[in-house]
Amino acid sequence: SDPMGGGGDGMGGEGLGEMDSTLASRLRMQWWRDAVAEFYENDDEENGGSSSHEPSSAGFLSQTYSASRKHNPIVRELGRAINDAALTRRFLDRMIDAREHDLDVSQYDTMRDLVQYGEATSSSFLYLSLECCNVREERADAVASRIGASMGIITALRSLVYRANFGEIAIPADVMAKYDVSAEFLLNPPDRFNGAELSP
């Protein structure tokens, strides 16, 4: 689930707050999906092609947000990079899709799932960074793939305490089962594990 989202544990006020936060996160993902689509569709139209982008269920909001996208400095710079470096669209789409899918995940089932998430997000970002540097070769992509997957694991470990505050577990279920670690231990650790033992 999105670290920017809220917690909540049911039908009460906190649960409604979580629903509102998740909806806001999904709208944010759609905002970026539409922004990316606009760049590539405009390029297709200029080259005499036709748009293949299907209208989204949130399409009625697209026009409302169109002006905000045009004035967003990050979007403007992304558009410049797409034009200058001919960035591969599937990497951008994959990052957005993975982030949206993560909104529904409170814990990954396997380490492979977590690695795939790191590949879809961090590795895709590194692939795009290489393209910005005009580096498009298999060996560089292989290195970026491994680094991105490692970044995903590191990010999960760093978010362990934060995500536990929202009832989420950053460590995959198969790893916890292998080392006999209970969910309760991570969500409500004993008082003796307060960090004091790790102090120098």
mmCIF file of C-alpha atoms in Angstrom:
data_model
loop_
_atom_site.group_PDB
_atom_site.id
_atom_site.type_symbol
_atom_site.label_atom_id
_atom_site.label_comp_id
_atom_site.label_asym_id
_atom_site.label_seq_id
_atom_site.Cartn_x
_atom_site.Cartn_y
_atom_site.Cartn_z
ATOM 1 C CA SER A 1 0.000 0.000 0.000
ATOM 2 C CA ASP A 2 1.066 3.554 -0.627
ATOM 3 C CA PRO A 3 3.169 4.899 2.301
ATOM 4 C CA MET A 4 1.435 8.206 1.682
ATOM 5 C CA GLY A 5 -1.910 6.560 2.386
ATOM 6 C CA GLY A 6 -3.614 6.348 5.737
ATOM 7 C CA GLY A 7 -4.093 3.479 8.113
ATOM 8 C CA GLY A 8 -7.426 2.238 9.327
ATOM 9 C CA ASP A 9 -8.798 -1.047 10.484
ATOM 10 C CA GLY A 10 -12.446 -1.277 9.588
ATOM 11 C CA MET A 11 -15.658 0.559 8.978
ATOM 12 C CA GLY A 12 -15.042 3.385 11.427
ATOM 13 C CA GLY A 13 -13.696 6.855 10.797
ATOM 14 C CA GLU A 14 -10.156 5.598 10.310
ATOM 15 C CA GLY A 15 -11.360 3.159 7.661
ATOM 16 C CA LEU A 16 -13.107 5.949 5.793
ATOM 17 C CA GLY A 17 -9.956 8.032 6.030
ATOM 18 C CA GLU A 18 -7.991 5.176 4.478
ATOM 19 C CA MET A 19 -10.504 4.932 1.649
ATOM 20 C CA ASP A 20 -10.242 8.669 0.992
ATOM 21 C CA SER A 21 -6.449 8.494 1.017
ATOM 22 C CA THR A 22 -6.406 5.507 -1.335
ATOM 23 C CA LEU A 23 -8.750 7.290 -3.719
ATOM 24 C CA ALA A 24 -6.492 10.351 -3.664
ATOM 25 C CA SER A 25 -3.492 8.133 -4.405
ATOM 26 C CA ARG A 26 -5.286 6.473 -7.318
ATOM 27 C CA LEU A 27 -6.221 9.867 -8.732
ATOM 28 C CA ARG A 28 -2.576 10.880 -8.435
ATOM 29 C CA MET A 29 -1.508 7.786 -10.358
ATOM 30 C CA GLN A 30 -4.117 8.548 -13.039
ATOM 31 C CA TRP A 31 -2.862 12.138 -13.204
ATOM 32 C CA TRP A 32 0.620 10.874 -14.046
ATOM 33 C CA ARG A 33 -0.678 8.204 -16.419
ATOM 34 C CA ASP A 34 -2.573 10.862 -18.383
ATOM 35 C CA ALA A 35 0.439 13.180 -18.351
ATOM 36 C CA VAL A 36 2.664 10.488 -19.879
ATOM 37 C CA ALA A 37 0.000 9.532 -22.407
ATOM 38 C CA GLU A 38 -0.346 13.137 -23.576
ATOM 39 C CA PHE A 39 3.342 13.378 -24.449
ATOM 40 C CA TYR A 40 3.415 10.217 -26.539
ATOM 41 C CA GLU A 41 0.002 10.722 -28.133
ATOM 42 C CA ASN A 42 0.901 14.242 -29.201
ATOM 43 C CA ASP A 43 4.069 12.855 -30.766
ATOM 44 C CA ASP A 44 2.054 10.164 -32.596
ATOM 45 C CA GLU A 45 -0.388 12.757 -33.909
ATOM 46 C CA GLU A 46 2.434 14.986 -35.145
ATOM 47 C CA ASN A 47 3.809 11.976 -37.064
ATOM 48 C CA GLY A 48 0.430 11.222 -38.606
ATOM 49 C CA GLY A 49 -0.369 8.316 -36.315
ATOM 50 C CA SER A 50 -3.460 7.654 -34.291
ATOM 51 C CA SER A 51 -3.824 7.484 -30.550
ATOM 52 C CA SER A 52 -4.112 4.033 -28.997
ATOM 53 C CA HIS A 53 -4.727 5.299 -25.466
ATOM 54 C CA GLU A 54 -8.083 4.169 -24.156
ATOM 55 C CA PRO A 55 -10.108 6.697 -22.135
ATOM 56 C CA SER A 56 -9.802 5.934 -18.443
ATOM 57 C CA SER A 57 -12.603 5.597 -15.943
ATOM 58 C CA ALA A 58 -11.299 8.837 -14.465
ATOM 59 C CA GLY A 59 -11.271 10.481 -17.879
ATOM 60 C CA PHE A 60 -13.776 13.089 -16.849
ATOM 61 C CA LEU A 61 -11.128 14.463 -14.502
ATOM 62 C CA SER A 62 -8.422 14.527 -17.139
ATOM 63 C CA GLN A 63 -9.546 17.774 -18.699
ATOM 64 C CA THR A 64 -9.826 19.359 -15.271
ATOM 65 C CA TYR A 65 -6.261 18.396 -14.431
ATOM 66 C CA SER A 66 -4.825 19.103 -17.874
ATOM 67 C CA ALA A 67 -4.001 22.711 -17.046
ATOM 68 C CA SER A 68 -2.248 21.740 -13.810
ATOM 69 C CA ARG A 69 -0.110 19.234 -15.695
ATOM 70 C CA LYS A 70 0.951 21.834 -18.241
ATOM 71 C CA HIS A 71 2.151 24.149 -15.476
ATOM 72 C CA ASN A 72 3.822 21.450 -13.374
ATOM 73 C CA PRO A 73 7.625 21.915 -13.544
ATOM 74 C CA ILE A 74 8.328 18.195 -13.152
ATOM 75 C CA VAL A 75 5.978 17.337 -16.001
ATOM 76 C CA ARG A 76 7.568 19.999 -18.202
ATOM 77 C CA GLU A 77 11.048 18.613 -17.566
ATOM 78 C CA LEU A 78 9.809 15.075 -18.149
ATOM 79 C CA GLY A 79 8.400 16.173 -21.493
ATOM 80 C CA ARG A 80 11.717 17.731 -22.393
ATOM 81 C CA ALA A 81 13.555 14.510 -21.494
ATOM 82 C CA ILE A 82 11.091 12.430 -23.524
ATOM 83 C CA ASN A 83 11.691 14.622 -26.548
ATOM 84 C CA ASP A 84 15.458 14.982 -26.174
ATOM 85 C CA ALA A 85 16.315 11.391 -25.214
ATOM 86 C CA ALA A 86 13.400 9.515 -26.826
ATOM 87 C CA LEU A 87 12.582 7.842 -23.514
ATOM 88 C CA THR A 88 10.885 4.454 -23.688
ATOM 89 C CA ARG A 89 7.246 4.803 -22.700
ATOM 90 C CA ARG A 90 6.831 1.320 -21.261
ATOM 91 C CA PHE A 91 9.263 2.110 -18.441
ATOM 92 C CA LEU A 92 7.175 5.109 -17.391
ATOM 93 C CA ASP A 93 3.925 3.163 -17.674
ATOM 94 C CA ARG A 94 5.379 0.257 -15.725
ATOM 95 C CA MET A 95 6.424 2.526 -12.856
ATOM 96 C CA ILE A 96 2.934 3.970 -12.600
ATOM 97 C CA ASP A 97 1.216 0.578 -12.870
ATOM 98 C CA ALA A 98 3.438 -0.898 -10.158
ATOM 99 C CA ARG A 99 2.818 2.005 -7.795
ATOM 100 C CA GLU A 100 -0.925 1.740 -8.319
ATOM 101 C CA HIS A 101 -0.878 -2.016 -7.737
ATOM 102 C CA ASP A 102 1.086 -1.437 -4.525
ATOM 103 C CA LEU A 103 -1.845 0.559 -3.133
ATOM 104 C CA ASP A 104 -3.687 -2.748 -2.666
ATOM 105 C CA VAL A 105 -0.758 -4.597 -1.067
ATOM 106 C CA SER A 106 -0.335 -4.707 2.713
ATOM 107 C CA GLN A 107 2.309 -7.436 2.482
ATOM 108 C CA TYR A 108 3.940 -9.220 -0.452
ATOM 109 C CA ASP A 109 3.603 -12.991 -0.439
ATOM 110 C CA THR A 110 7.109 -13.801 -1.637
ATOM 111 C CA MET A 111 10.532 -12.241 -1.976
ATOM 112 C CA ARG A 112 10.114 -12.673 -5.723
ATOM 113 C CA ASP A 113 7.080 -10.370 -5.601
ATOM 114 C CA LEU A 114 9.092 -7.729 -3.747
ATOM 115 C CA VAL A 115 11.982 -8.049 -6.213
ATOM 116 C CA GLN A 116 9.570 -7.674 -9.129
ATOM 117 C CA TYR A 117 8.200 -4.491 -7.560
ATOM 118 C CA GLY A 118 11.739 -3.109 -7.235
ATOM 119 C CA GLU A 119 12.414 -4.049 -10.845
ATOM 120 C CA ALA A 120 9.228 -2.347 -12.033
ATOM 121 C CA THR A 121 9.895 0.858 -10.104
ATOM 122 C CA SER A 122 13.553 1.457 -9.245
ATOM 123 C CA SER A 123 15.019 -0.455 -12.191
ATOM 124 C CA SER A 124 12.689 1.292 -14.627
ATOM 125 C CA PHE A 125 13.847 4.628 -13.237
ATOM 126 C CA LEU A 126 17.465 3.575 -13.758
ATOM 127 C CA TYR A 127 16.743 2.433 -17.335
ATOM 128 C CA LEU A 128 15.305 5.882 -18.050
ATOM 129 C CA SER A 129 18.317 7.537 -16.422
ATOM 130 C CA LEU A 130 20.622 5.547 -18.689
ATOM 131 C CA GLU A 131 18.588 6.595 -21.719
ATOM 132 C CA CYS A 132 18.946 10.236 -20.653
ATOM 133 C CA CYS A 133 22.706 9.649 -20.806
ATOM 134 C CA ASN A 134 22.346 8.001 -24.229
ATOM 135 C CA VAL A 135 23.350 4.630 -22.795
ATOM 136 C CA ARG A 136 21.367 1.802 -24.375
ATOM 137 C CA GLU A 137 23.205 -1.457 -24.018
ATOM 138 C CA GLU A 138 22.398 -4.829 -22.567
ATOM 139 C CA ARG A 139 25.184 -4.938 -19.994
ATOM 140 C CA ALA A 140 24.221 -1.576 -18.513
ATOM 141 C CA ASP A 141 20.569 -2.626 -18.352
ATOM 142 C CA ALA A 142 21.529 -5.856 -16.576
ATOM 143 C CA VAL A 143 23.386 -3.889 -13.915
ATOM 144 C CA ALA A 144 20.499 -1.434 -13.565
ATOM 145 C CA SER A 145 18.089 -4.347 -13.147
ATOM 146 C CA ARG A 146 20.016 -5.800 -10.226
ATOM 147 C CA ILE A 147 20.594 -2.448 -8.566
ATOM 148 C CA GLY A 148 16.920 -1.547 -8.879
ATOM 149 C CA ALA A 149 15.808 -4.834 -7.349
ATOM 150 C CA SER A 150 18.246 -4.273 -4.476
ATOM 151 C CA MET A 151 16.926 -0.752 -3.990
ATOM 152 C CA GLY A 152 13.425 -2.190 -3.676
ATOM 153 C CA ILE A 153 14.532 -4.522 -0.880
ATOM 154 C CA ILE A 154 16.418 -1.743 0.914
ATOM 155 C CA THR A 155 13.426 0.572 0.672
ATOM 156 C CA ALA A 156 11.189 -2.141 2.139
ATOM 157 C CA LEU A 157 13.535 -2.583 5.104
ATOM 158 C CA ARG A 158 13.747 1.165 5.676
ATOM 159 C CA SER A 159 9.953 1.444 5.663
ATOM 160 C CA LEU A 160 9.443 -1.429 8.107
ATOM 161 C CA VAL A 161 8.604 0.654 11.183
ATOM 162 C CA TYR A 162 6.687 3.314 9.277
ATOM 163 C CA ARG A 163 4.438 0.845 7.470
ATOM 164 C CA ALA A 164 3.822 -1.119 10.669
ATOM 165 C CA ASN A 165 2.117 2.014 12.010
ATOM 166 C CA PHE A 166 -0.548 1.456 9.335
ATOM 167 C CA GLY A 167 -0.889 -2.288 9.889
ATOM 168 C CA GLU A 168 1.322 -3.127 6.913
ATOM 169 C CA ILE A 169 4.296 -5.485 6.810
ATOM 170 C CA ALA A 170 7.219 -4.654 4.543
ATOM 171 C CA ILE A 171 8.864 -8.094 4.786
ATOM 172 C CA PRO A 172 7.428 -10.768 2.449
ATOM 173 C CA ALA A 173 5.400 -13.546 4.065
ATOM 174 C CA ASP A 174 7.675 -16.352 2.846
ATOM 175 C CA VAL A 175 10.734 -14.739 4.462
ATOM 176 C CA MET A 176 8.886 -14.355 7.761
ATOM 177 C CA ALA A 177 7.769 -17.983 7.629
ATOM 178 C CA LYS A 178 11.302 -19.169 6.878
ATOM 179 C CA TYR A 179 12.717 -17.440 9.957
ATOM 180 C CA ASP A 180 9.629 -17.989 12.124
ATOM 181 C CA VAL A 181 8.848 -14.298 12.592
ATOM 182 C CA SER A 182 5.249 -13.504 13.497
ATOM 183 C CA ALA A 183 3.261 -10.567 12.169
ATOM 184 C CA GLU A 184 2.486 -9.550 15.747
ATOM 185 C CA PHE A 185 6.211 -9.228 16.488
ATOM 186 C CA LEU A 186 6.637 -6.704 13.672
ATOM 187 C CA LEU A 187 3.409 -4.805 14.256
ATOM 188 C CA ASN A 188 3.737 -4.687 18.056
ATOM 189 C CA PRO A 189 7.365 -5.420 18.975
ATOM 190 C CA PRO A 190 8.245 -6.112 22.627
ATOM 191 C CA ASP A 191 9.406 -3.127 24.648
ATOM 192 C CA ARG A 192 12.927 -4.497 24.843
ATOM 193 C CA PHE A 193 13.272 -3.956 21.076
ATOM 194 C CA ASN A 194 13.166 -0.186 21.327
ATOM 195 C CA GLY A 195 16.450 0.486 19.582
ATOM 196 C CA ALA A 196 18.479 0.883 22.767
ATOM 197 C CA GLU A 197 20.266 -2.418 22.197
ATOM 198 C CA LEU A 198 21.469 -1.156 18.825
ATOM 199 C CA SER A 199 22.974 2.021 20.219
ATOM 200 C CA PRO A 200 26.790 2.215 20.136
#
